[in-house]
Coordinates of C-alpha atoms in Angstrom, one line a residue:
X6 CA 1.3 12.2 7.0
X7 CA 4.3 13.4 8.8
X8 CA 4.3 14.1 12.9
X9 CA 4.3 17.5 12.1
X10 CA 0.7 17.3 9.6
X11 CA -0.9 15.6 12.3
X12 CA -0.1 17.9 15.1
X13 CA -1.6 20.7 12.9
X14 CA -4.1 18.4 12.2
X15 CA -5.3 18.5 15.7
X16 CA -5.2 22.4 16.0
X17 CA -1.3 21.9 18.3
X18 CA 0.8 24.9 17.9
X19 CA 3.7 24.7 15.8
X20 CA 6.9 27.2 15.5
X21 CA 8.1 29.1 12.5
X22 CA 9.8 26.4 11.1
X23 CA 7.4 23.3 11.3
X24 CA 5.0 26.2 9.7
X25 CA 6.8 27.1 6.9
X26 CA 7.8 23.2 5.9
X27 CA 4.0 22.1 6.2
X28 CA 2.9 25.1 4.1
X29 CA 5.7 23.7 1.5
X30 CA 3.8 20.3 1.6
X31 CA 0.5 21.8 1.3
X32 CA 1.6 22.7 -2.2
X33 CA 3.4 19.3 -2.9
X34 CA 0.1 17.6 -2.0
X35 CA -2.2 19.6 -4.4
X36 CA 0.2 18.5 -7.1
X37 CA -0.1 15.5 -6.1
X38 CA -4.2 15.2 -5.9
X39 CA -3.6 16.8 -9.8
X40 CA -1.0 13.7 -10.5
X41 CA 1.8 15.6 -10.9
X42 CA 4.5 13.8 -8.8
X43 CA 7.4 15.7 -9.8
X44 CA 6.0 18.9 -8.6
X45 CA 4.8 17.1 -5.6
X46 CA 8.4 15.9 -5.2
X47 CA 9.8 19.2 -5.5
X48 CA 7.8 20.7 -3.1
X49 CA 8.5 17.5 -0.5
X50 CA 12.1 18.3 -1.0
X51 CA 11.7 22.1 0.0
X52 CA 9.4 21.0 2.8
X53 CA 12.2 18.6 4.0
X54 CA 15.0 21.4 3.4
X55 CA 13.3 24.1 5.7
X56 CA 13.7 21.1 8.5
X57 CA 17.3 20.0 7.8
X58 CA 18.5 23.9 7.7
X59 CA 17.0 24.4 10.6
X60 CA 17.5 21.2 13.1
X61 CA 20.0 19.6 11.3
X62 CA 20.7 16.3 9.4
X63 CA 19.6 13.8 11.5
X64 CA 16.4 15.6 12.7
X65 CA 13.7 13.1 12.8
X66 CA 11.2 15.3 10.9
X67 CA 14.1 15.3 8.1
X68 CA 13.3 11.4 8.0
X69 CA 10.0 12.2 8.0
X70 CA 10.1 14.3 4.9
X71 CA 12.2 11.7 3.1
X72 CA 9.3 9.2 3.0
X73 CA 7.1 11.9 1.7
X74 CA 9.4 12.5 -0.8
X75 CA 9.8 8.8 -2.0
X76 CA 5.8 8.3 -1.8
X77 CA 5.6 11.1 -4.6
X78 CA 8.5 9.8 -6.6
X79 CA 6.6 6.0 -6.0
X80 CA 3.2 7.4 -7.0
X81 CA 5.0 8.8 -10.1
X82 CA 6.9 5.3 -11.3
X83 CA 10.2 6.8 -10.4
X84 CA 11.7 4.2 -8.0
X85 CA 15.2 4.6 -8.3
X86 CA 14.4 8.7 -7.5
X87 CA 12.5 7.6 -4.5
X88 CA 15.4 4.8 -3.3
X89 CA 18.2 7.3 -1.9
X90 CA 15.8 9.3 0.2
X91 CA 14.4 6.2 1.4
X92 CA 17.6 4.8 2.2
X93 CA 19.1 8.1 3.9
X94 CA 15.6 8.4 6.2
X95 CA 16.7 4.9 7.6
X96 CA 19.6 6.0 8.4
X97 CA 18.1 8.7 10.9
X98 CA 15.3 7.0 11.8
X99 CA 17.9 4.1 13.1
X100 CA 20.3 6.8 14.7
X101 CA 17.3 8.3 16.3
X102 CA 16.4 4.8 17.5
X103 CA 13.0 5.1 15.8
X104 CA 12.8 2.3 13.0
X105 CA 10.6 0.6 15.0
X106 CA 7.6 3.6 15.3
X107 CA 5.0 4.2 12.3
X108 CA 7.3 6.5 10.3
X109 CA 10.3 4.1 10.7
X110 CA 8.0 0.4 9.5
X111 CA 6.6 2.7 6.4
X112 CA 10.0 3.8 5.4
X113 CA 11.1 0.2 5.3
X114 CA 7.9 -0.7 3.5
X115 CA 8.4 2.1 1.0
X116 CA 11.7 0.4 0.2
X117 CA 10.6 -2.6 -0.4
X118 CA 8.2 -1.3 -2.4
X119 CA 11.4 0.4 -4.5
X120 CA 13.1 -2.8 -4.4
X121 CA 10.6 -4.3 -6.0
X122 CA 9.4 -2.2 -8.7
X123 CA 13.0 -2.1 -9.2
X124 CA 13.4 -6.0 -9.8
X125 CA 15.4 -6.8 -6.5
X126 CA 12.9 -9.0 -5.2
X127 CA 15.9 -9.9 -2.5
X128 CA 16.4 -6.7 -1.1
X129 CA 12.1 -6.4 -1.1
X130 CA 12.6 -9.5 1.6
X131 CA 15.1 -8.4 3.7
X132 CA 13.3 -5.2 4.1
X133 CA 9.7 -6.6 4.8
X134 CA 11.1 -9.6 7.5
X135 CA 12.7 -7.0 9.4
X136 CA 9.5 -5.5 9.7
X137 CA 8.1 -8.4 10.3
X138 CA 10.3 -9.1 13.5
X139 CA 9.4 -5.3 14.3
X140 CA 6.5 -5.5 14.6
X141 CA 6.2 -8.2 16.7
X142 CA 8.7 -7.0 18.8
X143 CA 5.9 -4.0 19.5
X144 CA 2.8 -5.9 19.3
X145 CA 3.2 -9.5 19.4
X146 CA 2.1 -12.0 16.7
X147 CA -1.5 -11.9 16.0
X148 CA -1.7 -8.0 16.1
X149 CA -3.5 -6.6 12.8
X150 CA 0.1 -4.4 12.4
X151 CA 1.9 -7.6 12.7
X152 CA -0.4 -9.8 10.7
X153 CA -0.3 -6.7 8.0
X154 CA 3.0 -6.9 8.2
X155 CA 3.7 -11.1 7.5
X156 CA 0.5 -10.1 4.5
X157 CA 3.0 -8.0 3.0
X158 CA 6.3 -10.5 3.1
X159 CA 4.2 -12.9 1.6
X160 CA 3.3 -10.6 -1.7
X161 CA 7.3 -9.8 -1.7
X162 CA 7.6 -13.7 -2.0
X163 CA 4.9 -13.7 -5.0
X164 CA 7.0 -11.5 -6.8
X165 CA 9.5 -14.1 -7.6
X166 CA 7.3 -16.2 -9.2
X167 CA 9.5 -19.5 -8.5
X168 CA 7.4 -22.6 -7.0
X169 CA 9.7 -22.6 -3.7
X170 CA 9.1 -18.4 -3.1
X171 CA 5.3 -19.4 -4.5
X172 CA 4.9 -22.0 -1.5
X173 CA 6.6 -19.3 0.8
X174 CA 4.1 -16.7 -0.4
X175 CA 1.1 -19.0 0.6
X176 CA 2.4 -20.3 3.7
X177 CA 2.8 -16.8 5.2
X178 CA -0.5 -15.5 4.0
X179 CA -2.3 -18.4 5.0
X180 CA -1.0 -17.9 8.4
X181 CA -2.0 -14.2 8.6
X182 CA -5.4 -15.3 7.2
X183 CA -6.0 -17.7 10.1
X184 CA -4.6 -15.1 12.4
X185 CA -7.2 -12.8 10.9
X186 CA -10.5 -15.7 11.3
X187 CA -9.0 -16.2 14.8
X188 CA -9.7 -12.6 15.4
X189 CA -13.7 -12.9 14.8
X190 CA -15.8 -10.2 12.9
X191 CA -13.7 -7.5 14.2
X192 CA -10.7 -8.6 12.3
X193 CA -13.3 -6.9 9.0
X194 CA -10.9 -4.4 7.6
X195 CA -8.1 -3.2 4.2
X196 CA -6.0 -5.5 6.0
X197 CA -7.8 -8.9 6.1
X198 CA -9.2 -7.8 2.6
X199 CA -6.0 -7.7 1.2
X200 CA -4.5 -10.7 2.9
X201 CA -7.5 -12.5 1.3
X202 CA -6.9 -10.9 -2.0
X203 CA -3.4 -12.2 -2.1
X204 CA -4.1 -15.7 -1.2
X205 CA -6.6 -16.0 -4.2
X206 CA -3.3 -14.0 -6.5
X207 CA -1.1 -17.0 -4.9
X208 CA -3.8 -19.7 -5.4
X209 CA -4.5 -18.6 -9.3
X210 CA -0.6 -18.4 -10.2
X211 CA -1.1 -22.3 -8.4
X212 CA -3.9 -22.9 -10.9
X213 CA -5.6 -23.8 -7.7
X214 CA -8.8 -21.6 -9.2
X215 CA -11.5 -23.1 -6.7
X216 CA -9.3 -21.4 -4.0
X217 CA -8.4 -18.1 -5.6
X218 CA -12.0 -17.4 -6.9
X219 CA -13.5 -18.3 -2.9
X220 CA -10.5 -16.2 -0.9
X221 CA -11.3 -13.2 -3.6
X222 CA -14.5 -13.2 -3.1
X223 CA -13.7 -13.3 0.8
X224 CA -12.2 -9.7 -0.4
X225 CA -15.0 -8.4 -2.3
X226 CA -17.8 -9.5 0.8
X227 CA -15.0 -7.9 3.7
X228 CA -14.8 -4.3 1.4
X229 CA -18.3 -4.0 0.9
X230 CA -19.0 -4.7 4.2
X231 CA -16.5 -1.8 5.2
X232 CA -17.7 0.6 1.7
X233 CA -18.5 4.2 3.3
X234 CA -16.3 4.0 6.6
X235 CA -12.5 4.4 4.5
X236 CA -11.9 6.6 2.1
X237 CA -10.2 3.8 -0.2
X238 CA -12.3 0.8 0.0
X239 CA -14.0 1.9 -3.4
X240 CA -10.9 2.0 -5.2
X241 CA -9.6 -1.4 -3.3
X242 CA -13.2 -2.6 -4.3
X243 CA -12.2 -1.9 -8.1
X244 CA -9.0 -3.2 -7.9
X245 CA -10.2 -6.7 -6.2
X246 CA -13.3 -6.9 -9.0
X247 CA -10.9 -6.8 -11.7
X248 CA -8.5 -9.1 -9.9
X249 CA -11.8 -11.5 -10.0
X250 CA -12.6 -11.1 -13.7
X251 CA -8.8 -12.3 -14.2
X252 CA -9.1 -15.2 -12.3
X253 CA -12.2 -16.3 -13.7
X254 CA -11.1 -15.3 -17.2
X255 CA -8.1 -18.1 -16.6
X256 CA -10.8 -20.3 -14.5
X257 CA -12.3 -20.5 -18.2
X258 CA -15.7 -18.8 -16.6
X259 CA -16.2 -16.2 -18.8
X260 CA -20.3 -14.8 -17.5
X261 CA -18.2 -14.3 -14.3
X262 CA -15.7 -12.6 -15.2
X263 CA -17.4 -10.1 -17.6
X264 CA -20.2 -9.9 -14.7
X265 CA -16.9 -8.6 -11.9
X266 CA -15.9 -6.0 -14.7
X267 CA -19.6 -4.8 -15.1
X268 CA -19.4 -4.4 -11.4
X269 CA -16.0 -2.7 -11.2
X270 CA -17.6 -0.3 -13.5
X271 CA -20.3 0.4 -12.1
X272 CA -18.0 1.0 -8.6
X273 CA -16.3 3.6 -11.1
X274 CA -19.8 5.4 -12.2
X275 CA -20.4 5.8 -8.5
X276 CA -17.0 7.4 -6.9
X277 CA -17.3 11.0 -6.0
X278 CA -13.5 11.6 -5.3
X279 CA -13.5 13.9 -8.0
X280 CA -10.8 11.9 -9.6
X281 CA -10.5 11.9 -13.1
X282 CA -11.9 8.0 -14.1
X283 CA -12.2 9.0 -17.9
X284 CA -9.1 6.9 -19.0
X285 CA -9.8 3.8 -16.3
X286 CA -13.0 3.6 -17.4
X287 CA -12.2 3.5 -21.0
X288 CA -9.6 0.7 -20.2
X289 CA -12.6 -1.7 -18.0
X290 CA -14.8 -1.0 -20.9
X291 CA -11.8 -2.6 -22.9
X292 CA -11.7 -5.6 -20.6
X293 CA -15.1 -6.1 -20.6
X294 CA -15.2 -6.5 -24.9
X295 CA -12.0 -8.5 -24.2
X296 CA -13.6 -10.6 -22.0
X297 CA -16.7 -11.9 -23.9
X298 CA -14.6 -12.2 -27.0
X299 CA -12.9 -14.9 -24.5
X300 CA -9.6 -13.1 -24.8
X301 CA -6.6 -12.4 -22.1
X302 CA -7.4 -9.6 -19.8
X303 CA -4.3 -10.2 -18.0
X304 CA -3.3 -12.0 -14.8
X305 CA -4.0 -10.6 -11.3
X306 CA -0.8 -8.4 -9.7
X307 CA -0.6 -9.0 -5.7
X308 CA -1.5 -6.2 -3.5
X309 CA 0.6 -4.5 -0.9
X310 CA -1.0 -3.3 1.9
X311 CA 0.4 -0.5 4.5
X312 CA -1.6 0.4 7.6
X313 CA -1.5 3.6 8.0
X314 CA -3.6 5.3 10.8
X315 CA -3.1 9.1 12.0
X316 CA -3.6 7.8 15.9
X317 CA -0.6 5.6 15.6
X318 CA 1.7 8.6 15.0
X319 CA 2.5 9.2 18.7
X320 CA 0.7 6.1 20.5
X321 CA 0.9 2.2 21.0
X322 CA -2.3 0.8 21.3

């Protein structure tokens, strides 16, 4: 959600231009809810045109734009299409001296998310310690942005698989899960669920599978405990019960892991999105005859987590 979504969002007047550019993203977004991200692309690019006609290149909202662009182009598996408008946002949110507000952190997290679907695992971690040190510039260390923020270097780390970047991985989620403990009950949230999540990822590519099966199950208990008060906890729920069959599958615990795909089923059988589950749920019902035939179901992928929330657009808590 751009600056400009969220002020119509809370009824704020807006002028012709700001009008005409959200309208154009209207109709990218209900391509996008259909899953077609080159339409929903398109229509990004026109929103983001109406803005750079009218205020000029280095218009924030211009910035803006080009992170809703590359989120289309990212949901659609088209990373290098989403890399130069990624790149060219930075640019004006940096000569705008705003790299360091919401838009600015997620355009930087969107390009490590480029880098590394694109295989450049190095350029990933230079983007996400910058953000690191951003973040606790603005908020100190043990703030949940911050703590998000060191979650997220640490699954850049577990992309490169080697035992030093593995150790690195650990040591930096660790440290954002004690930050998280340290932060009692309150701390219950995507964020501490995912930084749980990626330990256990870490601790099974470790073969440390007493670890990995406790931390995802830390996950599973933290997103049900949240179920019904975010929008995508059921589809983070999913995600982390499949992640648990895996583990157990190479924990040689078979029951357990075709119990956590009954579940993520089940989790499926219930959502009332409206989104089409026909072809996921075809897939788990795979896994599951997979999984008591004692075969791979394949090895839990890290999760990146942004935090995202529309009263951080124009305030610092």
């Amino acid at each position: 959600m751009t600056q400009l979504e969220e002020l119509r969002r809370q009824g704020k007047k807006m002028d012709s231009v700001d009008v005409l550019s959200v309208t154009y993203a209207d109709k990218g977004m209900e391509h996008a809810q259909k899953g077609d991200w080159e339409q929903a692309a398109a229509w990004h690019v026109k929103a983001r045109q109406v803005q750079q006609d009218a205020r000029g290149p280095w218009h924030h909202e211009v910035a803006s734009f080009s992170n809703s662009i590359a989120v289309m182009y990212l949901q659609g598996g088209q990373p290098k299409e989403a890399l130069p408008y990624l790149l060219e946002g930075l640019k004006i949110f940096r000569a705008n001296q705003t790299e360091d507000h919401l838009e600015g952190i997620l355009c930087r997290n969107f390009l490590a998310m480029a880098y590394i679907q694109l295989d450049q695992s190095d350029k990933a971690l230079e983007q996400l310690r910058r953000v690191v040190e951003l973040q606790e510039k603005a908020w100190g260390k043990s703030h949940p942005k911050t703590i998000d923020a060191r979650v997220n270097l640490g699954v850049g780390y577990a992309t490169k698989y080697t035992d030093k970047d593995m150790q690195k991985a650990y040591d930096n989620l660790a440290l954002a899960w004690q930050m998280h403990c340290a932060r009692g009950e309150g701390s219950n949230s995507r964020g501490k669920a995912s930084c749980a999540y990626n330990l256990a990822v870490v601790c099974t590519s470790g073969r440390n599978f007493d670890h990995a099966l406790h931390y995802c199950q830390q996950a599973l208990d933290i997103l049900r405990k949240i179920l019904g008060r975010d929008e995508h906890v059921p589809r983070l729920l999913f995600d982390a019960s499949v992640g648990m069959a895996q583990m157990c599958m190479h924990a040689n615990k078979r029951d357990q892991a075709v119990a956590a795909l009954e579940q993520a089923l089940r989790i499926l059988e219930q959502d009332r999105s409206g989104h089409d589950n026909t072809e996921i749920t075809r897939k788990t019902q795979h896994m599951i005859e997979q999984a008591r035939q004692g075969k791979s179901i394949g090895f839990p992928a890290p999760h990146v987590h942004f935090s995202f929330q529309e009263r951080d657009l124009d305030s610092r808590e």
